[in-house]
Coordinates of C-alpha atoms in Angstrom, one line a residue:
M281 CA 0.0 0.0 0.0
M282 CA 1.3 3.4 -0.9
K283 CA 2.4 5.5 2.1
K284 CA 0.3 8.5 2.7
P285 CA 2.0 11.9 3.0
N286 CA 2.6 13.5 6.4
R287 CA -0.3 15.4 7.8
L288 CA 1.9 18.5 7.9
L289 CA 0.8 19.1 4.2
N290 CA 0.4 22.9 3.8
L291 CA -3.3 23.4 4.6
S292 CA -3.1 26.9 3.3
V293 CA -3.1 25.4 -0.2
L294 CA -6.2 23.4 0.7
L295 CA -7.9 26.5 1.9
I296 CA -7.4 28.2 -1.4
L297 CA -8.5 25.0 -3.2
I298 CA -11.8 24.7 -1.3
L299 CA -12.7 28.4 -1.9
A300 CA -12.3 27.8 -5.6
I301 CA -14.5 24.7 -6.0
G302 CA -17.6 25.1 -8.3
C303 CA -20.8 23.4 -7.5
S304 CA -24.6 23.9 -7.5
A305 CA -26.3 25.5 -4.5
S306 CA -29.2 27.5 -3.3
P307 CA -29.0 31.3 -3.2
S308 CA -29.3 32.1 0.5
I309 CA -27.7 31.1 3.8
N310 CA -29.8 29.1 6.2
V311 CA -28.2 27.8 9.4
N312 CA -30.6 25.3 11.1
E313 CA -30.2 24.3 14.7
K314 CA -33.7 23.4 15.7
N315 CA -33.1 19.6 16.1
R316 CA -30.8 19.7 19.1
G317 CA -31.6 16.7 21.3
T318 CA -33.7 17.2 24.5
V319 CA -32.3 14.3 26.4
S320 CA -29.5 14.9 29.0
N321 CA -25.9 14.4 27.7
P322 CA -26.5 12.6 24.4
T323 CA -23.6 12.3 22.0
K324 CA -24.0 15.2 19.6
V325 CA -23.0 14.7 16.0
T326 CA -22.7 17.9 14.0
F327 CA -23.7 17.7 10.4
W328 CA -22.9 20.3 7.7
N329 CA -24.6 20.4 4.4
I330 CA -25.2 22.8 1.5
N331 CA -28.7 21.6 0.3
T332 CA -30.5 24.8 1.3
N333 CA -33.9 26.2 0.4
D334 CA -35.2 23.2 -1.6
K335 CA -36.7 19.8 -1.0
R336 CA -33.3 18.3 -0.3
Q337 CA -33.0 20.4 2.9
K338 CA -36.6 19.5 3.9
H339 CA -35.8 15.8 3.5
W340 CA -32.6 15.9 5.6
E341 CA -34.3 17.9 8.3
E342 CA -37.1 15.3 8.5
S343 CA -34.6 12.4 8.3
I344 CA -32.6 13.9 11.2
Q345 CA -35.8 14.4 13.2
R346 CA -36.7 10.8 12.7
F347 CA -33.3 9.7 13.9
N348 CA -33.2 12.0 16.9
E349 CA -36.7 10.9 18.0
S350 CA -35.9 7.2 17.5
Q351 CA -33.3 7.0 20.4
S352 CA -31.7 9.1 23.0
R353 CA -28.0 8.1 22.8
I354 CA -27.1 10.3 19.8
Q355 CA -28.5 13.6 18.6
I356 CA -27.7 15.1 15.2
V357 CA -27.1 18.8 15.2
P358 CA -27.6 20.0 11.6
Y359 CA -26.3 23.2 9.9
F360 CA -27.3 24.1 6.4
Y361 CA -25.2 26.7 4.5
E362 CA -25.4 28.4 1.2
I363 CA -22.5 27.3 -1.0
E364 CA -20.2 30.2 -0.7
A365 CA -20.7 30.5 3.1
Y366 CA -20.1 26.8 3.3
K367 CA -16.8 26.9 1.5
N368 CA -15.6 29.7 3.8
K369 CA -16.8 27.9 6.9
L370 CA -15.3 24.6 5.9
S371 CA -11.9 26.3 5.1
V372 CA -11.8 28.0 8.5
A373 CA -12.8 24.8 10.3
M374 CA -10.0 22.8 8.6
M375 CA -7.4 25.5 9.4
S376 CA -8.5 25.6 13.1
G377 CA -8.9 21.9 13.5
K378 CA -12.6 22.2 14.4
L379 CA -14.3 20.3 11.6
P380 CA -17.9 19.1 12.2
D381 CA -18.4 15.3 12.7
I382 CA -20.0 14.8 9.3
F383 CA -19.6 17.2 6.3
Y384 CA -20.4 17.6 2.7
Y385 CA -17.5 17.2 0.2
W386 CA -16.7 17.3 -3.5
S387 CA -14.7 14.5 -4.9
G388 CA -11.5 14.9 -7.0
E389 CA -8.4 16.9 -6.1
P390 CA -10.0 18.9 -3.2
F391 CA -11.0 15.8 -1.4
K392 CA -7.6 14.1 -2.0
Y393 CA -5.9 17.0 -0.3
M394 CA -8.1 16.3 2.8
V395 CA -7.1 12.7 2.7
D396 CA -3.4 13.6 2.3
S397 CA -3.7 16.0 5.2
Q398 CA -5.1 13.2 7.4
I399 CA -8.1 15.2 8.5
V400 CA -10.8 12.8 7.3
A401 CA -11.6 9.3 8.7
D402 CA -10.7 6.1 6.9
L403 CA -14.1 4.4 6.5
T404 CA -12.8 1.2 5.0
E405 CA -13.2 -1.1 8.0
W406 CA -16.6 0.4 8.9
L407 CA -17.8 -0.6 5.4
E408 CA -16.1 -4.0 5.4
N409 CA -17.9 -4.7 8.7
D410 CA -21.2 -3.9 7.2
P411 CA -21.3 -5.8 3.9
E412 CA -25.0 -5.3 3.6
L413 CA -24.5 -1.5 3.4
S414 CA -21.6 -1.8 1.0
S415 CA -23.6 -4.0 -1.3
R416 CA -26.3 -1.3 -1.7
F417 CA -24.0 1.0 -3.7
Y418 CA -23.9 1.0 -7.5
R419 CA -20.7 -0.5 -8.9
G420 CA -18.0 2.1 -8.9
A421 CA -19.7 4.4 -6.4
L422 CA -17.3 3.9 -3.5
H423 CA -14.3 4.0 -5.8
S424 CA -15.0 7.7 -6.3
A425 CA -13.7 8.4 -2.7
Q426 CA -11.0 5.7 -2.7
Y427 CA -7.3 6.7 -2.2
Y428 CA -4.4 4.5 -1.5
D429 CA -6.8 1.5 -1.6
R430 CA -8.8 2.9 1.3
I431 CA -12.3 4.5 1.3
Y432 CA -12.6 8.0 2.9
G433 CA -16.0 9.2 1.8
I434 CA -19.6 8.1 1.1
P435 CA -21.1 9.2 -2.3
I436 CA -24.7 10.3 -1.9
S437 CA -25.9 10.8 -5.4
L438 CA -25.2 9.9 -9.0
N439 CA -25.6 13.0 -11.1
K440 CA -25.3 13.9 -14.7
V441 CA -25.6 17.2 -16.7
M442 CA -28.6 17.2 -19.1
L443 CA -29.8 19.6 -21.7
W444 CA -33.3 20.8 -20.5
Y445 CA -35.6 22.5 -23.0
N446 CA -39.1 24.0 -23.1
K447 CA -41.4 21.7 -25.1
E448 CA -44.0 24.4 -25.6
L449 CA -41.6 26.9 -27.1
F450 CA -40.0 24.3 -29.3
A451 CA -43.4 23.2 -30.6
K452 CA -44.5 26.8 -31.1
Y453 CA -41.6 27.5 -33.4
K454 CA -41.6 24.0 -35.0
L455 CA -38.2 23.0 -33.6
K456 CA -37.2 19.5 -32.7
P457 CA -35.1 18.8 -29.6
P458 CA -31.5 19.1 -30.8
A459 CA -29.7 15.8 -31.1
T460 CA -26.8 17.3 -33.1
W461 CA -24.7 20.4 -32.9
D462 CA -26.2 21.7 -36.2
E463 CA -29.7 21.2 -34.8
L464 CA -28.8 23.2 -31.7
L465 CA -27.4 26.1 -33.7
H466 CA -30.5 26.0 -35.9
A467 CA -32.7 26.2 -32.8
V468 CA -30.7 29.1 -31.5
A469 CA -31.0 31.0 -34.8
V470 CA -34.8 30.5 -35.0
L471 CA -35.3 31.5 -31.3
R472 CA -33.2 34.6 -31.7
E473 CA -35.2 35.5 -34.8
Q474 CA -38.4 35.2 -32.8
Q475 CA -36.9 37.3 -30.0
V476 CA -36.8 34.4 -27.6
E477 CA -33.7 34.0 -25.4
P478 CA -32.2 30.6 -26.6
I479 CA -30.2 29.4 -23.5
A480 CA -30.3 30.4 -19.9
I481 CA -26.9 30.2 -18.1
S482 CA -25.1 31.7 -15.2
G483 CA -21.8 33.3 -16.0
K484 CA -21.3 34.7 -12.5
E485 CA -20.4 31.3 -11.0
R486 CA -18.2 30.3 -14.1
W487 CA -18.6 26.6 -13.8
P488 CA -21.9 26.5 -15.7
L489 CA -20.0 27.8 -18.7
L490 CA -17.5 25.1 -18.1
H491 CA -20.3 22.5 -18.6
W492 CA -20.4 23.6 -22.3
F493 CA -16.7 23.5 -22.9
A494 CA -16.3 20.1 -21.2
Y495 CA -19.1 18.5 -23.1
L496 CA -17.8 19.9 -26.4
S497 CA -14.3 18.7 -25.8
N498 CA -15.5 15.3 -24.8
R499 CA -17.8 14.9 -27.8
I500 CA -14.9 15.8 -30.1
G501 CA -12.1 13.8 -28.5
G502 CA -13.6 11.6 -25.8
A503 CA -12.2 11.3 -22.3
S504 CA -8.6 10.5 -23.0
P505 CA -7.3 14.1 -23.8
F506 CA -8.6 15.4 -20.4
E507 CA -7.4 12.4 -18.5
R508 CA -3.9 13.0 -20.0
A509 CA -4.1 16.7 -19.2
A510 CA -5.3 16.1 -15.6
K511 CA -2.2 13.9 -15.0
G512 CA 0.1 16.4 -16.6
A513 CA 1.0 14.2 -19.5
D514 CA -0.5 16.6 -22.0
N515 CA -1.9 20.1 -22.0
F516 CA -5.0 22.0 -23.1
T517 CA -3.7 22.9 -26.5
E518 CA -4.5 19.4 -27.7
R519 CA -6.7 19.8 -30.7
S520 CA -10.0 18.6 -29.2
F521 CA -9.8 21.4 -26.6
V522 CA -9.0 24.1 -29.2
E523 CA -11.9 22.9 -31.3
A524 CA -14.2 22.8 -28.3
A525 CA -13.2 26.4 -27.4
L526 CA -14.0 27.5 -31.0
L527 CA -17.4 25.9 -30.9
F528 CA -18.0 27.5 -27.5
R529 CA -17.1 30.8 -28.9
E530 CA -19.5 30.2 -31.8
L531 CA -22.3 30.1 -29.3
I532 CA -21.2 33.5 -28.0
D533 CA -21.0 35.0 -31.5
C534 CA -24.5 33.8 -32.4
K535 CA -25.9 35.1 -29.1
A536 CA -27.0 31.7 -27.9
F537 CA -26.8 32.7 -24.3
M538 CA -29.3 35.0 -22.8
T539 CA -28.6 38.7 -22.6
G540 CA -26.5 39.7 -19.6
F541 CA -25.5 36.1 -18.8
L542 CA -22.1 37.0 -17.5
G543 CA -23.7 38.7 -14.5
L544 CA -26.4 36.2 -13.8
D545 CA -26.2 33.8 -10.8
I546 CA -27.6 30.3 -10.7
A547 CA -30.9 31.3 -9.2
A548 CA -31.6 33.9 -11.8
A549 CA -30.7 31.7 -14.7
E550 CA -32.7 28.8 -13.4
E551 CA -35.8 31.0 -12.8
A552 CA -35.5 32.5 -16.3
F553 CA -35.6 29.1 -17.8
I554 CA -38.5 27.8 -15.6
E555 CA -40.5 30.9 -16.3
R556 CA -40.1 30.5 -20.1
E557 CA -37.8 33.5 -20.5
A558 CA -35.3 31.1 -22.2
A559 CA -35.8 27.9 -24.2
M560 CA -32.9 25.8 -23.0
Y561 CA -30.7 25.2 -20.0
L562 CA -27.7 23.0 -19.4
Q563 CA -27.6 21.8 -15.8
G564 CA -27.2 18.8 -13.5
D565 CA -30.1 16.6 -12.6
W566 CA -29.7 17.6 -8.9
A567 CA -32.3 20.2 -10.1
T568 CA -34.7 17.6 -11.6
E569 CA -37.5 18.0 -9.0
K570 CA -37.5 21.8 -9.3
L571 CA -37.3 21.8 -13.1
L572 CA -39.9 19.1 -13.8
R573 CA -42.5 20.9 -11.7
N574 CA -43.1 22.7 -15.0
P575 CA -44.8 20.2 -17.3
D576 CA -43.5 21.9 -20.4
I577 CA -39.9 21.1 -19.6
G578 CA -38.2 18.1 -21.3
Y579 CA -34.6 16.8 -21.3
L580 CA -32.1 15.1 -23.5
P581 CA -28.4 14.2 -23.6
F582 CA -25.9 16.8 -24.9
P583 CA -25.9 16.9 -28.7
S584 CA -23.4 14.9 -30.7
I585 CA -20.8 16.6 -32.9
Q586 CA -20.4 15.5 -36.5
Q587 CA -17.1 13.5 -36.2
A588 CA -15.9 10.2 -37.5
K589 CA -16.2 8.7 -34.0
Q590 CA -19.1 9.5 -31.7
Y591 CA -18.7 9.9 -27.9
N592 CA -21.8 9.9 -25.7
D593 CA -20.7 9.9 -22.1
Y594 CA -22.5 12.0 -19.5
Y595 CA -20.7 14.8 -17.6
G596 CA -20.9 14.0 -13.9
G597 CA -20.8 10.8 -11.8
Y598 CA -20.4 10.3 -8.1
S599 CA -19.1 13.8 -7.5
V600 CA -20.4 14.7 -4.0
G601 CA -20.7 12.9 -0.7
W602 CA -20.3 12.9 3.1
A603 CA -17.1 12.5 5.0
I604 CA -16.3 12.0 8.8
A605 CA -13.7 14.1 10.5
R606 CA -10.8 12.0 11.7
N607 CA -10.6 13.6 15.2
K608 CA -14.3 13.3 15.9
N609 CA -16.6 10.6 17.2
Q610 CA -16.4 8.2 14.3
E611 CA -18.6 5.5 15.7
A612 CA -21.5 7.8 16.4
S613 CA -21.0 9.5 13.0
F614 CA -21.0 6.3 11.1
E615 CA -24.2 5.2 12.9
V616 CA -25.8 8.5 11.6
L617 CA -24.6 7.8 8.1
M618 CA -26.1 4.2 8.3
H619 CA -29.4 5.8 9.1
M620 CA -29.3 8.3 6.3
L621 CA -28.2 5.5 3.9
S622 CA -30.8 3.0 4.9
M623 CA -33.1 1.8 2.2
P624 CA -36.2 3.5 3.8
E625 CA -34.4 6.9 4.1
Q626 CA -32.9 6.8 0.6
T627 CA -36.2 5.8 -0.9
L628 CA -37.8 8.8 0.7
Y629 CA -34.8 10.9 -0.4
V630 CA -35.4 10.0 -4.1
E631 CA -39.2 10.3 -3.8
Q632 CA -39.1 13.7 -2.1
T633 CA -36.2 15.3 -4.0
G634 CA -36.0 13.7 -7.4
S635 CA -32.3 13.4 -7.1
P636 CA -30.8 10.1 -8.2
S637 CA -29.3 8.1 -5.3
S638 CA -25.9 6.3 -5.2
L639 CA -27.8 3.3 -3.9
Q640 CA -29.3 0.6 -6.2
Q641 CA -32.5 -1.4 -5.9
L642 CA -34.6 1.4 -4.3
E643 CA -38.3 0.7 -4.9
V644 CA -39.7 4.2 -5.2
D645 CA -43.5 4.6 -5.2
P646 CA -44.7 6.6 -8.3
T647 CA -47.8 7.7 -6.3
H648 CA -45.4 9.6 -4.0
M649 CA -43.7 11.5 -6.8
N650 CA -44.3 13.9 -9.6
A651 CA -45.0 11.7 -12.6
A652 CA -42.3 13.3 -14.8
V653 CA -39.7 13.0 -12.0
Y654 CA -40.6 9.3 -11.5
E655 CA -40.1 8.7 -15.2
Y656 CA -36.7 10.4 -15.1
I657 CA -35.6 8.4 -12.1
K658 CA -36.9 5.2 -13.6
A659 CA -35.0 5.8 -16.9
A660 CA -31.8 6.7 -15.0
N661 CA -31.9 3.5 -13.1
E662 CA -32.7 1.2 -16.0
T663 CA -30.2 2.4 -18.6
P664 CA -26.5 1.9 -17.8
K665 CA -24.4 5.1 -18.5
T666 CA -20.8 6.0 -18.6
Y667 CA -19.5 9.3 -17.2
F668 CA -16.6 11.7 -17.4
R669 CA -15.8 13.7 -14.3
F670 CA -16.2 17.4 -13.6
Y671 CA -13.2 19.2 -15.0
D672 CA -12.8 21.7 -12.2
Q673 CA -12.9 19.0 -9.6
D674 CA -10.4 16.7 -11.2
L675 CA -7.7 19.4 -11.7
D676 CA -5.5 20.8 -9.1
D677 CA -6.5 24.2 -7.8
S678 CA -4.1 26.3 -9.9
R679 CA -5.1 24.7 -13.2
S680 CA -8.8 24.6 -12.3
Q681 CA -8.8 28.4 -11.8
L682 CA -6.8 29.0 -15.0
L683 CA -9.3 26.9 -16.9
L684 CA -12.3 28.7 -15.5
D685 CA -10.6 32.0 -16.2
A686 CA -9.9 31.0 -19.8
I687 CA -13.5 30.0 -20.4
M688 CA -14.7 33.4 -18.9
K689 CA -12.3 35.3 -21.2
I690 CA -13.4 33.4 -24.2
A691 CA -17.0 34.1 -23.3
G692 CA -16.5 37.7 -22.3
S693 CA -14.3 39.0 -25.1
E694 CA -16.0 41.1 -27.8
Q695 CA -13.8 39.4 -30.4
I696 CA -11.2 36.7 -30.1
T697 CA -9.1 34.8 -32.6
E698 CA -8.1 31.2 -32.7
E699 CA -4.5 32.2 -31.8
E700 CA -5.7 34.1 -28.8
I701 CA -7.8 31.2 -27.7
I702 CA -4.7 28.9 -28.0
H703 CA -2.7 31.3 -26.0
L704 CA -5.3 31.3 -23.2
L705 CA -5.3 27.4 -23.2
Q706 CA -1.5 27.4 -23.1
Q707 CA -1.6 29.2 -19.7
I708 CA -3.4 26.2 -18.1
E709 CA -0.2 24.5 -16.8

């Protein structure tokens, strides 16, 4: 087994890394402390999460209440933070050595730094001692948080980025859901001609723009170019990245993105799409329940690019989960996770939130769900899919920020040449 680095790894690097991570979240801070136990001297397990102001928060609050009321030995103390507040809070907690017992993490390089810093608990033996729990996960799920042949995190969902579209607007203008790049550009042109915003997107957070670049580069060159670049064996001037950047810029030049997109946050972009102010939206299926409340919204995979070889992987995978702090009460914390990952709780989670679980063989009840959400979850469980991971999570902090900056500059420039694009991509080293 490979020897892990000493815990004296510079945590200041980790602080910068966590502050830079991109992910979806709700728009306001909400710290919830109402479920503190009422019994005398229970073991308190602090739980930090970012699922605020939507049905995911409501589910976790109710799940925690069920646990707290079921026994008196352990009481979960939940805190729910908006994403930016959470990243700041987590960074300070890591630097001060005062992490919560259980906390939300993003997989990839940021989580590996936590493992190398020896601040997260090794969960391997806990899972080996509970084979029934381990067997519930989809194949490959636990591998997402495995380092040095040990498991340090529990993935909580299997997400993918989909192209969502307004069926009513497409029917009104006689457009078909775009299965190819040319069909997407045709839809953009028709919608612009009809003075309809084609695509809602948030430029303020940057990572939604990266969704487009990542999908384009993967559709052109597959997963290998990014895998080589992430390992440092190649760079972002490989031709599939350049071509992806040029196609991304084509979207800018044809005004595919809604007016003022560079200043829009996630909440504003999502609301614009739901309210029919824009016809399409590229976003992860963590937003399924919210989006499919509108019966006019449909979804499809990212369009193909006309190339000799077709790639059809989904952007996403097991990218988020829960970890336990190494210096906290691991036994009580793992008991809490076993409750949250139980079949009844995970079934309720899917039924109430519409977010795909990392656990298999859940028997959700369609009468407990929005019909469109049920059909989405059913299709997601029945059809095996392959994934390529989020670019900003799989790169080290420096290159992740350089990539996000390059995408922003490509999107925000009034004019930009291929040579200037290549120069920007050269800086991602």
